[in-house]
Short mmCIF file of C-alpha atoms in Angstrom, two decimals:
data_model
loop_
_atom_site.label_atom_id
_atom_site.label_comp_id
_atom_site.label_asym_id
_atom_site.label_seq_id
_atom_site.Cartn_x
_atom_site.Cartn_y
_atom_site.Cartn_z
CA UNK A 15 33.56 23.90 27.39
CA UNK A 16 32.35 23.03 23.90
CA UNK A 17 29.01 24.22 22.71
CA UNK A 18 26.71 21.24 22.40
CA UNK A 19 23.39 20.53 20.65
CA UNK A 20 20.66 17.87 20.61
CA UNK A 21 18.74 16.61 17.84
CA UNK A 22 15.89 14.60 18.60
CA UNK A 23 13.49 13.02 15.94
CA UNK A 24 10.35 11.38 16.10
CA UNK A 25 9.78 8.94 13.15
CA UNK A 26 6.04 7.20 12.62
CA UNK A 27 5.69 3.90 10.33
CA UNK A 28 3.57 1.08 10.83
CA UNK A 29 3.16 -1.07 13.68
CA UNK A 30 5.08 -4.16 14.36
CA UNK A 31 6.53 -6.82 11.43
CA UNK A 32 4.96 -3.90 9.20
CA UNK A 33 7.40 -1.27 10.10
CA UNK A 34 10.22 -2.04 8.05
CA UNK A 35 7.59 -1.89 5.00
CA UNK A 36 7.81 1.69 3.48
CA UNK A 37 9.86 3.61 0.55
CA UNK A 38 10.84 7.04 3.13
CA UNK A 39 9.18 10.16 1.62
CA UNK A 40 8.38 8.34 -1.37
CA UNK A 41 5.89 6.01 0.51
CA UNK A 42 3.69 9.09 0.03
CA UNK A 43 2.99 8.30 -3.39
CA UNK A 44 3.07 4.74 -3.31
CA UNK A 45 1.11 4.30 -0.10
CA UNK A 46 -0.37 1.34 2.32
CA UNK A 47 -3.57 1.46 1.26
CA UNK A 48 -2.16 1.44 -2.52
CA UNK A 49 0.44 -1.70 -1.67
CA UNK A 50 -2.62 -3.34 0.29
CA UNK A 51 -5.13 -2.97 -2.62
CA UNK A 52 -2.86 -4.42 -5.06
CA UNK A 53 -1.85 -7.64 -3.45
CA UNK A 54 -5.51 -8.00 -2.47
CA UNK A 55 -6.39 -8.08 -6.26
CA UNK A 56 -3.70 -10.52 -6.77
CA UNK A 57 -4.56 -12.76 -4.38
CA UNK A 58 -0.85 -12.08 -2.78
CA UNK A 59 -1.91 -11.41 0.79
CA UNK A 60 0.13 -13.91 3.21
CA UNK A 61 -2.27 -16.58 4.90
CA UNK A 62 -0.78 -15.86 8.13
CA UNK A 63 1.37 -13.46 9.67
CA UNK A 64 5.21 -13.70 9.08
CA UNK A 65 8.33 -12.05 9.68
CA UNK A 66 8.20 -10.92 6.21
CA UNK A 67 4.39 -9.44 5.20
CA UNK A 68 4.04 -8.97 1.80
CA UNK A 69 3.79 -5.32 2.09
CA UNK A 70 6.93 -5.44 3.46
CA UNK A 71 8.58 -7.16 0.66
CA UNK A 72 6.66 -5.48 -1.82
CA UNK A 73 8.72 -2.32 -0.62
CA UNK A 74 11.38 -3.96 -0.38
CA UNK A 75 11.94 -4.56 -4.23
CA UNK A 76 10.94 -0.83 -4.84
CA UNK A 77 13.78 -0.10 -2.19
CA UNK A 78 16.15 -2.66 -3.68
CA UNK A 79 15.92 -0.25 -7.00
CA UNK A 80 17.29 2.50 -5.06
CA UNK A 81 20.29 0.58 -4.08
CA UNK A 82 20.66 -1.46 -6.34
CA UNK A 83 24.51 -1.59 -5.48
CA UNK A 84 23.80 -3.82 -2.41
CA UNK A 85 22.05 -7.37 -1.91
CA UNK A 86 18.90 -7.68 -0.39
CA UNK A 87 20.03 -8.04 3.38
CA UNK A 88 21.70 -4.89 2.83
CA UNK A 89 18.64 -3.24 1.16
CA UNK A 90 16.99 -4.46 4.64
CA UNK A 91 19.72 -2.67 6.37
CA UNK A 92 18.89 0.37 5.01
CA UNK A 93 15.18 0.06 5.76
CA UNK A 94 15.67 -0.37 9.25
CA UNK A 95 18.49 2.13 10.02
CA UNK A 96 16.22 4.12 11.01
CA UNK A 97 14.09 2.09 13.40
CA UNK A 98 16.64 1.24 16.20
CA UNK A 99 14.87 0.35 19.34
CA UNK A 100 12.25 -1.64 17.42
CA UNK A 101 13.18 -4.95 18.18
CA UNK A 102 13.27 -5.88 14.48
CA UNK A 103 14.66 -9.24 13.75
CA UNK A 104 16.92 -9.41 10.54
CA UNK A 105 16.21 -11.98 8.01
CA UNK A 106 18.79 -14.09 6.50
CA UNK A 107 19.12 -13.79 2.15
CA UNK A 108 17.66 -17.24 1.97
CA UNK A 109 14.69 -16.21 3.69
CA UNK A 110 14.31 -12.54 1.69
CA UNK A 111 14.79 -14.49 -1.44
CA UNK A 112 11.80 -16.99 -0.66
CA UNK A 113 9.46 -14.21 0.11
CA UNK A 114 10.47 -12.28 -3.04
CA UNK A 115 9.67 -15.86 -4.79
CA UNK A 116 6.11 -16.08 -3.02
CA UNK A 117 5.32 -12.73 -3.77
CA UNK A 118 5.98 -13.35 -7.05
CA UNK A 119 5.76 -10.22 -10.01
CA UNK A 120 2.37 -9.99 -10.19
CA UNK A 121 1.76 -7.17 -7.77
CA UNK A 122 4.66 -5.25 -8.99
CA UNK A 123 2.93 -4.96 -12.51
CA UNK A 124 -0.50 -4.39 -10.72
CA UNK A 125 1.07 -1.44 -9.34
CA UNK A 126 2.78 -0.25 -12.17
CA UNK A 127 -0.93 -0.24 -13.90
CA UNK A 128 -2.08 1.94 -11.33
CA UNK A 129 0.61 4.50 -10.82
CA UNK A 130 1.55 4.83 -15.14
CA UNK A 131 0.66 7.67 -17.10
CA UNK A 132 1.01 11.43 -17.40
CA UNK A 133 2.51 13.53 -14.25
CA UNK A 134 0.28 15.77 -13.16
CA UNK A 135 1.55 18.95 -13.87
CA UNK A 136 0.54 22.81 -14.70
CA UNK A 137 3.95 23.47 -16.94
CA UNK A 138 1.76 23.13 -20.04
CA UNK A 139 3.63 25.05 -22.22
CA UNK A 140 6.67 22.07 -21.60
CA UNK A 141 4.12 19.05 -22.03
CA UNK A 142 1.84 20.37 -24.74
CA UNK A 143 2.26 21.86 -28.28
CA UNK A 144 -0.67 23.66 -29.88
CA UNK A 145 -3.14 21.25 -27.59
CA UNK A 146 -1.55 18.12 -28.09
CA UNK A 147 0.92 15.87 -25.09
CA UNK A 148 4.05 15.47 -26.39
CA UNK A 149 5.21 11.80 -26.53
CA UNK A 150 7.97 9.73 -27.32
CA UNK A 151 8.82 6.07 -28.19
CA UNK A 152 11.83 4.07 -28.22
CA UNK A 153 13.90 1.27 -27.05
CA UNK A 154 16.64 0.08 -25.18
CA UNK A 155 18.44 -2.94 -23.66
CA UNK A 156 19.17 -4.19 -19.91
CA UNK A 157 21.69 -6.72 -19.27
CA UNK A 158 20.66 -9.55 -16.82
CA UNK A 159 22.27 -12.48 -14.95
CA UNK A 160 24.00 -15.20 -16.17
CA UNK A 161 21.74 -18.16 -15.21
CA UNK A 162 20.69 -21.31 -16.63
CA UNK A 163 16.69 -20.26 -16.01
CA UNK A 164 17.00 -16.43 -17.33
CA UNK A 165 18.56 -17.59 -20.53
CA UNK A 166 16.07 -20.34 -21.94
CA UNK A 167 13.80 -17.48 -21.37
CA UNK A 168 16.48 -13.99 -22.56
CA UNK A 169 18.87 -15.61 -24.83
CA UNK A 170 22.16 -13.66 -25.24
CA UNK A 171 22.39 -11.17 -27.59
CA UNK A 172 24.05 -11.96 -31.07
CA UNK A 173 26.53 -9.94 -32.81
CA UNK A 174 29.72 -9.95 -35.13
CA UNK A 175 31.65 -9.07 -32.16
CA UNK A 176 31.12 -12.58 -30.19
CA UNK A 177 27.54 -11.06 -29.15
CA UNK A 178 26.76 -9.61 -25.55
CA UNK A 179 28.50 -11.05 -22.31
CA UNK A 180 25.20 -11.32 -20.65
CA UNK A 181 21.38 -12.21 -21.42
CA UNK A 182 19.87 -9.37 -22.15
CA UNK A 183 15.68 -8.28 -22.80
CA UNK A 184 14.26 -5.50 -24.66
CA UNK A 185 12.32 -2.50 -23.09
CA UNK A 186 10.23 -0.41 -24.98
CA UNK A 187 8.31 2.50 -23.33
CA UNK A 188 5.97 5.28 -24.02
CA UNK A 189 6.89 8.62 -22.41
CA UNK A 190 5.94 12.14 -21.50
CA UNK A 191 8.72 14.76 -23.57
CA UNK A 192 7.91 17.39 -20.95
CA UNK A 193 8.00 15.25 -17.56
CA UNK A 194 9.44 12.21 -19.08
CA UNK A 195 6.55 10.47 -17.22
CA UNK A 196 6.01 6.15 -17.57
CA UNK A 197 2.79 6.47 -19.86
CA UNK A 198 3.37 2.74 -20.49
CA UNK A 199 6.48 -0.10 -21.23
CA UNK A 200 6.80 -3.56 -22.39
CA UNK A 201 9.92 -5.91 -22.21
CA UNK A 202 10.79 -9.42 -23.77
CA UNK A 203 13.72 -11.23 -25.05
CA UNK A 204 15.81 -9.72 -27.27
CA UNK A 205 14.16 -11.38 -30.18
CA UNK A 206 11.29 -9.02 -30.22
CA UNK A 207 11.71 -6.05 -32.01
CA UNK A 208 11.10 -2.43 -31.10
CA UNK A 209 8.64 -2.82 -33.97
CA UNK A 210 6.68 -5.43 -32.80
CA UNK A 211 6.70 -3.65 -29.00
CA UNK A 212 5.09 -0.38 -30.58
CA UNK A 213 2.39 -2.18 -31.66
CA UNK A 214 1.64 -3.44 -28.25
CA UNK A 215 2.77 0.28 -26.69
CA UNK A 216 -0.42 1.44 -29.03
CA UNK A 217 -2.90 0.70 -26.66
CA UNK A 218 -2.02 3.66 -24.55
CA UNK A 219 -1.86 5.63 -27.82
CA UNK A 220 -5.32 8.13 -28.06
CA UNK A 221 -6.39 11.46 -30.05
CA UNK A 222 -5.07 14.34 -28.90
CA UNK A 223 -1.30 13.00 -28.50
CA UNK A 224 1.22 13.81 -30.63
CA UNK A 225 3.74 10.92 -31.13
CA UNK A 226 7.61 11.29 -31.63
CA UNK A 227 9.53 8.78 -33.05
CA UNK A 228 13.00 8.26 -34.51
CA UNK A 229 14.04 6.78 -38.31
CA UNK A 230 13.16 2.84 -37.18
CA UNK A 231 9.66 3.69 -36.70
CA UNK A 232 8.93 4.62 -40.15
CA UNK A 233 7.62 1.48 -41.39
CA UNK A 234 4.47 1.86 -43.78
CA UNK A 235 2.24 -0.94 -42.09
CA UNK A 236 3.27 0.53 -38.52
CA UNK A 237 2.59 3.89 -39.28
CA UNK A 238 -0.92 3.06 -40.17
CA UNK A 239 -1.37 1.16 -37.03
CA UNK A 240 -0.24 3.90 -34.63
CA UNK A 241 -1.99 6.77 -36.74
CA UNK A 242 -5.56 4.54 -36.04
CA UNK A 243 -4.85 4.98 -32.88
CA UNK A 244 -6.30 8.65 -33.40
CA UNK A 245 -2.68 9.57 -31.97
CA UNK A 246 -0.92 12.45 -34.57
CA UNK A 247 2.87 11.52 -35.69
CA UNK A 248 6.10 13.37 -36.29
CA UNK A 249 8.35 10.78 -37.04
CA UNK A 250 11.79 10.83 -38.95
CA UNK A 251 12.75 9.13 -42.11
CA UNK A 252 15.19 8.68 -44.37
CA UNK A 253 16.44 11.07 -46.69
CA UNK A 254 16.08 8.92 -49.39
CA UNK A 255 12.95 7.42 -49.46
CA UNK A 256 10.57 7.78 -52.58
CA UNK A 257 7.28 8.78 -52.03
CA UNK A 258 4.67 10.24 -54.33
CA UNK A 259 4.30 14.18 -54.13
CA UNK A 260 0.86 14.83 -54.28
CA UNK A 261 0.58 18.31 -53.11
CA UNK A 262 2.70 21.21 -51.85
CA UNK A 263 2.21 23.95 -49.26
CA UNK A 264 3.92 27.49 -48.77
CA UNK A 265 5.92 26.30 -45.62
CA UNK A 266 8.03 24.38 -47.89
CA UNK A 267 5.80 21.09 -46.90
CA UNK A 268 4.30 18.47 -49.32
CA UNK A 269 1.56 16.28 -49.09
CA UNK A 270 2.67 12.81 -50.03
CA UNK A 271 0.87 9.26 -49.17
CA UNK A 272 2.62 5.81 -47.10
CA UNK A 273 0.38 2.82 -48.07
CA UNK A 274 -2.97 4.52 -47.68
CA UNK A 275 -2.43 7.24 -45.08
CA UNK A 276 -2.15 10.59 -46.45
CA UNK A 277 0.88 12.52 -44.42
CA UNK A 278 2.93 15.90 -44.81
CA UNK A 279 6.65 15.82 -45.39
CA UNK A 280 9.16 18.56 -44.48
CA UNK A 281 13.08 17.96 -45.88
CA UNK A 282 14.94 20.14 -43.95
CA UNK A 283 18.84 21.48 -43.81
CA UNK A 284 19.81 21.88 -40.20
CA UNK A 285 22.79 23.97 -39.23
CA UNK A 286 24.42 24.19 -35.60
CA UNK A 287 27.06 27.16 -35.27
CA UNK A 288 29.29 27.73 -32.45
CA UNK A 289 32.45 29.19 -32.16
CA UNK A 290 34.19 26.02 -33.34
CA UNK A 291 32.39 26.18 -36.71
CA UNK A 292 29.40 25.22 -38.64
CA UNK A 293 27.79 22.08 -39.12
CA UNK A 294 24.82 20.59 -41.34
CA UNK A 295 22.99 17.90 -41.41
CA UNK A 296 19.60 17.00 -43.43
CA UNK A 297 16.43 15.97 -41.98
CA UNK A 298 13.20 14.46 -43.44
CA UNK A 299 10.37 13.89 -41.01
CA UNK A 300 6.80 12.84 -41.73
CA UNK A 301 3.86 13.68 -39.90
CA UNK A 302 -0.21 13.03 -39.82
CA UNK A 303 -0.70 16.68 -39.00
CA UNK A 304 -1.86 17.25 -42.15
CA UNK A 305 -2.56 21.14 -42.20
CA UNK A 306 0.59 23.73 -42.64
CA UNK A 307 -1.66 26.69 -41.02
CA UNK A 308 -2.44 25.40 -37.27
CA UNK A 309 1.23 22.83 -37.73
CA UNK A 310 3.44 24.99 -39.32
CA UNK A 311 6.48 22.95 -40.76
CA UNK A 312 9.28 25.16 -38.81
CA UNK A 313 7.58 24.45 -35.93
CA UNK A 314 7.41 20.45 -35.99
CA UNK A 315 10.84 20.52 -37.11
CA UNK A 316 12.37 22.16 -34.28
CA UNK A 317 9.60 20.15 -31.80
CA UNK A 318 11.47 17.25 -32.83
CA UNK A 319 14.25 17.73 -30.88
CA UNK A 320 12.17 16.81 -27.85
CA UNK A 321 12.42 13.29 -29.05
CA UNK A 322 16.26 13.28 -27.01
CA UNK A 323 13.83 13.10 -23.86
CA UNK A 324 13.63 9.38 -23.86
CA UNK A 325 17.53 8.69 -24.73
CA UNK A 326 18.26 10.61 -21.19
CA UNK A 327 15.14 8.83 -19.11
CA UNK A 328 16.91 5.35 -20.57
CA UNK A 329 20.56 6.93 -18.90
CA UNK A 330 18.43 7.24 -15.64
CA UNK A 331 17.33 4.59 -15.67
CA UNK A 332 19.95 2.67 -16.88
CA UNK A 333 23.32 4.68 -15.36
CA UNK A 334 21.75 6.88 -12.40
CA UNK A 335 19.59 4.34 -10.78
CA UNK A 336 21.38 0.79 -11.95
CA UNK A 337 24.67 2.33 -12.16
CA UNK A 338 25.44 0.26 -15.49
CA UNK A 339 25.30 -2.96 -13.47
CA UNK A 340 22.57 -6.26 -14.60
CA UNK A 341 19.70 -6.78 -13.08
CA UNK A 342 19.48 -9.02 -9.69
CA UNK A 343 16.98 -11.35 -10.30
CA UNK A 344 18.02 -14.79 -11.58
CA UNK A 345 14.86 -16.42 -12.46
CA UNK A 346 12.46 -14.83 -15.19
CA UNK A 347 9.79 -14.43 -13.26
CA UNK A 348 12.35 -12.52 -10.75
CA UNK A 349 13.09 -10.27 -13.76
CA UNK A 350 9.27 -9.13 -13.92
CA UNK A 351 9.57 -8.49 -10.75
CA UNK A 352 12.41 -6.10 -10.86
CA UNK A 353 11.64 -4.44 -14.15
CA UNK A 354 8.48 -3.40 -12.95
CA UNK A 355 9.45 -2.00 -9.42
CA UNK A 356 12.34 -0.64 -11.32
CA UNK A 357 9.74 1.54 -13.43
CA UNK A 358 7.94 2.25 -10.40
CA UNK A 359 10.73 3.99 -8.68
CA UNK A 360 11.45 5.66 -11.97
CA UNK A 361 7.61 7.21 -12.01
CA UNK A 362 7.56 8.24 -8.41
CA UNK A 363 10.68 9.98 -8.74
CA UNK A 364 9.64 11.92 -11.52
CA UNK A 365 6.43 12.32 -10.39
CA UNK A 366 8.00 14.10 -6.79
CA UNK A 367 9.73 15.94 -8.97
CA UNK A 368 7.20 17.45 -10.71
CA UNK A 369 5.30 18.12 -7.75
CA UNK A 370 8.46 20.13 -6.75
CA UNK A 371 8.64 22.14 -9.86
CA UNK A 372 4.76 22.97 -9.83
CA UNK A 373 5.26 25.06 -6.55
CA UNK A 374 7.06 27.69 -8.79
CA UNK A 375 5.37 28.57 -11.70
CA UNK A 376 6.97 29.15 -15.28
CA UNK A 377 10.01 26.20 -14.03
CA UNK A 378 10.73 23.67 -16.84
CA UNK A 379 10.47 20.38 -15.47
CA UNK A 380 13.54 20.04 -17.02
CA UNK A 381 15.63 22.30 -14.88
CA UNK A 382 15.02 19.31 -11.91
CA UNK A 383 17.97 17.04 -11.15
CA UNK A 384 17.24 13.14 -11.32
CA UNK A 385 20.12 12.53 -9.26
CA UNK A 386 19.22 14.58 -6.62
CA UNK A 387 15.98 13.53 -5.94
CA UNK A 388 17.42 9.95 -6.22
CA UNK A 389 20.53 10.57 -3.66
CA UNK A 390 17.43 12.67 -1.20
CA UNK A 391 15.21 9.51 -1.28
CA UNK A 392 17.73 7.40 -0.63
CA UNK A 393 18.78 9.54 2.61
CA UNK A 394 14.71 9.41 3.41
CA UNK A 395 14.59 5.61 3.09
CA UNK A 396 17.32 5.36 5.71
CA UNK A 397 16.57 7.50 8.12
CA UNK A 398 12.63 6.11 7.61
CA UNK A 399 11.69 9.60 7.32
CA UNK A 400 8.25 10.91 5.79
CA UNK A 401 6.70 7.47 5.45
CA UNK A 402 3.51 8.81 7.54
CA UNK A 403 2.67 12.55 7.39
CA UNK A 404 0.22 14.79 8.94
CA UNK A 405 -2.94 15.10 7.77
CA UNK A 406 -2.00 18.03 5.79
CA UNK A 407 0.46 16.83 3.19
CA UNK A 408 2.96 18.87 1.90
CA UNK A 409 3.44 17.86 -2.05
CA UNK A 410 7.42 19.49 -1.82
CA UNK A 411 8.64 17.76 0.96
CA UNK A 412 12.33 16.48 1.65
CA UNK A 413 13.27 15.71 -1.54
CA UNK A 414 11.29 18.21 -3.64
CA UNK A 415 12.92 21.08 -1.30
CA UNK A 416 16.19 19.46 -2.21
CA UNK A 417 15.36 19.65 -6.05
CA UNK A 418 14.25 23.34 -5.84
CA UNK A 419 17.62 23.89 -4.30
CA UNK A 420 19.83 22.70 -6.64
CA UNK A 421 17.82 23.46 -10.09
CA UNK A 422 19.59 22.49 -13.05
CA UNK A 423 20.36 25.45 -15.75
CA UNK A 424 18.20 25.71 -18.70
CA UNK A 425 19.00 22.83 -21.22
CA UNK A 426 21.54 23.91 -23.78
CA UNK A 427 21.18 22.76 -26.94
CA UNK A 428 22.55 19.27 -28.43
CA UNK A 429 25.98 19.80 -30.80
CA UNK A 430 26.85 16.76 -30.92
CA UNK A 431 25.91 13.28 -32.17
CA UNK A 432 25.60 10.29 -29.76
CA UNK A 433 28.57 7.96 -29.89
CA UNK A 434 30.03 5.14 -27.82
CA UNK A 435 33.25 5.42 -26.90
CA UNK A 436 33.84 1.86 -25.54
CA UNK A 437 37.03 0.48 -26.13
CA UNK A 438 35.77 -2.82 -28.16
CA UNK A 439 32.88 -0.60 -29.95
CA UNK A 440 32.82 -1.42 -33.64
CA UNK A 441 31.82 2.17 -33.90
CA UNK A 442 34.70 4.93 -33.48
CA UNK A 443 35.75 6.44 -30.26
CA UNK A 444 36.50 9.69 -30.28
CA UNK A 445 39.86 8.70 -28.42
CA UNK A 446 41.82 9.94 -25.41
CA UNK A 447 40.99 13.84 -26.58
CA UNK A 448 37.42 13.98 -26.14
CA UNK A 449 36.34 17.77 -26.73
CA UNK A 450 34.21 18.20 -23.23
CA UNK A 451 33.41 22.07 -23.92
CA UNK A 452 30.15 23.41 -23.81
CA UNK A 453 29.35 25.94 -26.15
CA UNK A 454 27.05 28.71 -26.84
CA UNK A 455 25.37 27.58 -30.17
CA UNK A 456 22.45 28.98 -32.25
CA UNK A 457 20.53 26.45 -34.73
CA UNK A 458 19.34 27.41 -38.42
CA UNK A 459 16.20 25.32 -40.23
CA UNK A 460 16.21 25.77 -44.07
CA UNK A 461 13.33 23.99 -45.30
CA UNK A 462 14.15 22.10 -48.78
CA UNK A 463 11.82 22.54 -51.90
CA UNK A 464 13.60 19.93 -54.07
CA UNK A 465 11.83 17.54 -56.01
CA UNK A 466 10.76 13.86 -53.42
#
């Protein structure tokens, strides 16, 4: 006879039409009450009771994020997979797609208001440098349906190639380096620059933050803008632009001046060496940090590297959760919509993962895997597990066990330059012989003295 075993679960959501309304373990930091106090304050509260609350649907964008290779009625599928014996009645696309329209994208950015910002965390010594947070800005690009409504609002994307297949907006964000934490984002079509999105990224920008930026965030008259801000700068320029030497320190610094705001420049000579070889590269970065005794130049130099933080939150974003496919929404208020829950599910996974992390102190944040915490609360959604917990809640729960399980190595240092390698790239690929070895490599900073 062979050995047999039963598993019985008991699962607890909310009563009735509400039940298929939750986000599994992850409805733990995005809760009722939170879902209920946002469409309240947008007047998004249904007049009377349907199939399809707008609590419901509210989680079912955020869901529709983490599955974002299946269409809504699918999403719905995996919502209620769960709940068998419930009675639920499934609604038909045309009927999802009307209460996605009534519900409209002004909740979603409510609740992105309330749940941006730092994570939580006591891994100061990954978040923080000599006092200050660690930030990063930068931009990317996410592809969107074809439609006649998204593009007389997100135009197509010119180019000397024959421009971009799809319509396409700009997304500029403000992050964490340590947590890679949503402080705050701002999208619009591709006509807006990155420029023009940092100035609107500024009002999260305060004293006490250190900002990292790359080579396009150099210009003079935005400089000045984000350094009012009371916000400190490290940001990279070009090798050969001219400015006035004023000053010089024993680090190898110099005190030079962009429009009217005094900074300190460090030229630097950066060699990686592995057992393949040696190679250099030079480096001129400009900060507001204007004293070489508390900042020493060394230091900011190598701090810089952090700045890589954002480039892999955008492939998270952009590979692990959409899985390089455009957005669904094919109006532009849909768009809203999904870019915000989209950011939302980005947060809470990061912010679960932090949580997870926390429980065992001296862990880089950075040693937690995106995609598992993604695949685990995509197995919680399904089998509607964690939406309601006890009244003790454990912070770890499935999916932070899951991430302390499978901790990532520590980070090994960057030898190589980003490049595409698509086929119709007008950069080169590196070809059919792409050298996928990871080496052991050690990283020399010679600061230059030469004349500016």
């Amino acid at each position: 006879m062979v050995d047999q075993i039963a598993i019985t679960r008991t699962v607890t959501v909310a009563a009735g039409v509400f039940a298929p309304g939750h986000l599994g373990e992850l409805t733990r930091l995005i809760p009722f009450e939170m879902v209920d106090e946002v469409l309240a304050a947008t007047g998004r509260v249904q007049q009377r009771l349907r199939l399809l609350p707008a609590r419901v649907v509210v989680y079912l964008v955020l869901a529709g994020c983490l599955f974002a290779e299946y269409g809504y009625v699918q999403v719905w599928q995996q919502l209620t997979a769960g709940l068998a014996g419930l009675g639920l009645v499934e609604p038909t696309s045309s009927a999802l797609r009307q209460a996605r329209a009534r519900l409209g994208a002004a909740p979603l950015r409510a609740l992105f208001d309330l749940l941006r910002g730092p994570a939580a965390t006591t891994a100061t010594q990954a978040v923080r440098w000599r006092g200050l947070l660690l930030t990063v800005i930068d931009g990317t690009v996410l592809s969107l349906a074809d439609t006649p409504a998204v593009r007389a609002r997100y135009p197509k994307q010119r180019g000397n190639h024959g421009g971009s297949g799809y319509p396409t907006l700009r997304l500029s964000a403000l992050l964490t380096c340590g947590t890679r934490s949503v402080i705050d984002a701002v999208f619009d079509p591709i006509s807006t620059g990155e420029l023009d999105q940092a100035r609107v990224l500024a009002r999260s920008l305060h004293a006490g933050m250190l900002l990292l930026g790359d080579r396009n965030y150099a210009a003079a008259q935005l400089i000045g803008e984000l350094a009012a801000t009371g916000a400190d700068l490290l940001i990279r320029a070009k090798t050969g632009r001219r400015l006035p030497l004023l000053a010089r320190y024993r680090d190898g610094s110099w005190l030079s001046t962009i429009g009217t705001l005094r900074v300190r420049v460090m030229d630097a000579q950066i060699t990686i060496t592995t057992t393949e070889g040696t190679r250099t590269g030079s480096y001129r970065l400009i900060t507001t940090l204007l004293d070489p005794h508390t900042h020493p130049a060394d230091e900011l130099i190598r701090l810089y590297h952090q700045r890589w933080k954002i480039e892999t939150a955008y492939l998270e974003l952009k590979s692990s959760i959409l899985g390089g496919r455009v957005l669904r929404a094919r109006t532009p208020e849909g768009i809203d919509q999904e870019v915000h829950a989209l950011l939302i599910v980005y947060q809470a996974l990061r912010t679960a993962m932090v949580d997870a992390t926390d429980t065992q102190p001296g862990t880089d944040p950075d040693r937690a895997s995106f995609t598992t915490a993604m695949t685990t609360a995509r197995n919680q959604i399904i089998q509607a597990a964690g939406v309601i917990t006890n009244t003790v809640i454990d912070l770890v729960g499935a999916i932070g066990q899951a991430v302390l399980a499978h901790l990532l190595p520590e980070r090994r240092i960057r030898v190589k330059t980003r490049m595409i390698k698509r086929s119709n790239s007008k950069y080169q690929a590196r070809g059919p012989n792409i050298d996928r070895t990871s080496y052991k490599a050690t990283i020399g900073i010679s600061i230059l003295d030469s004349e500016p």
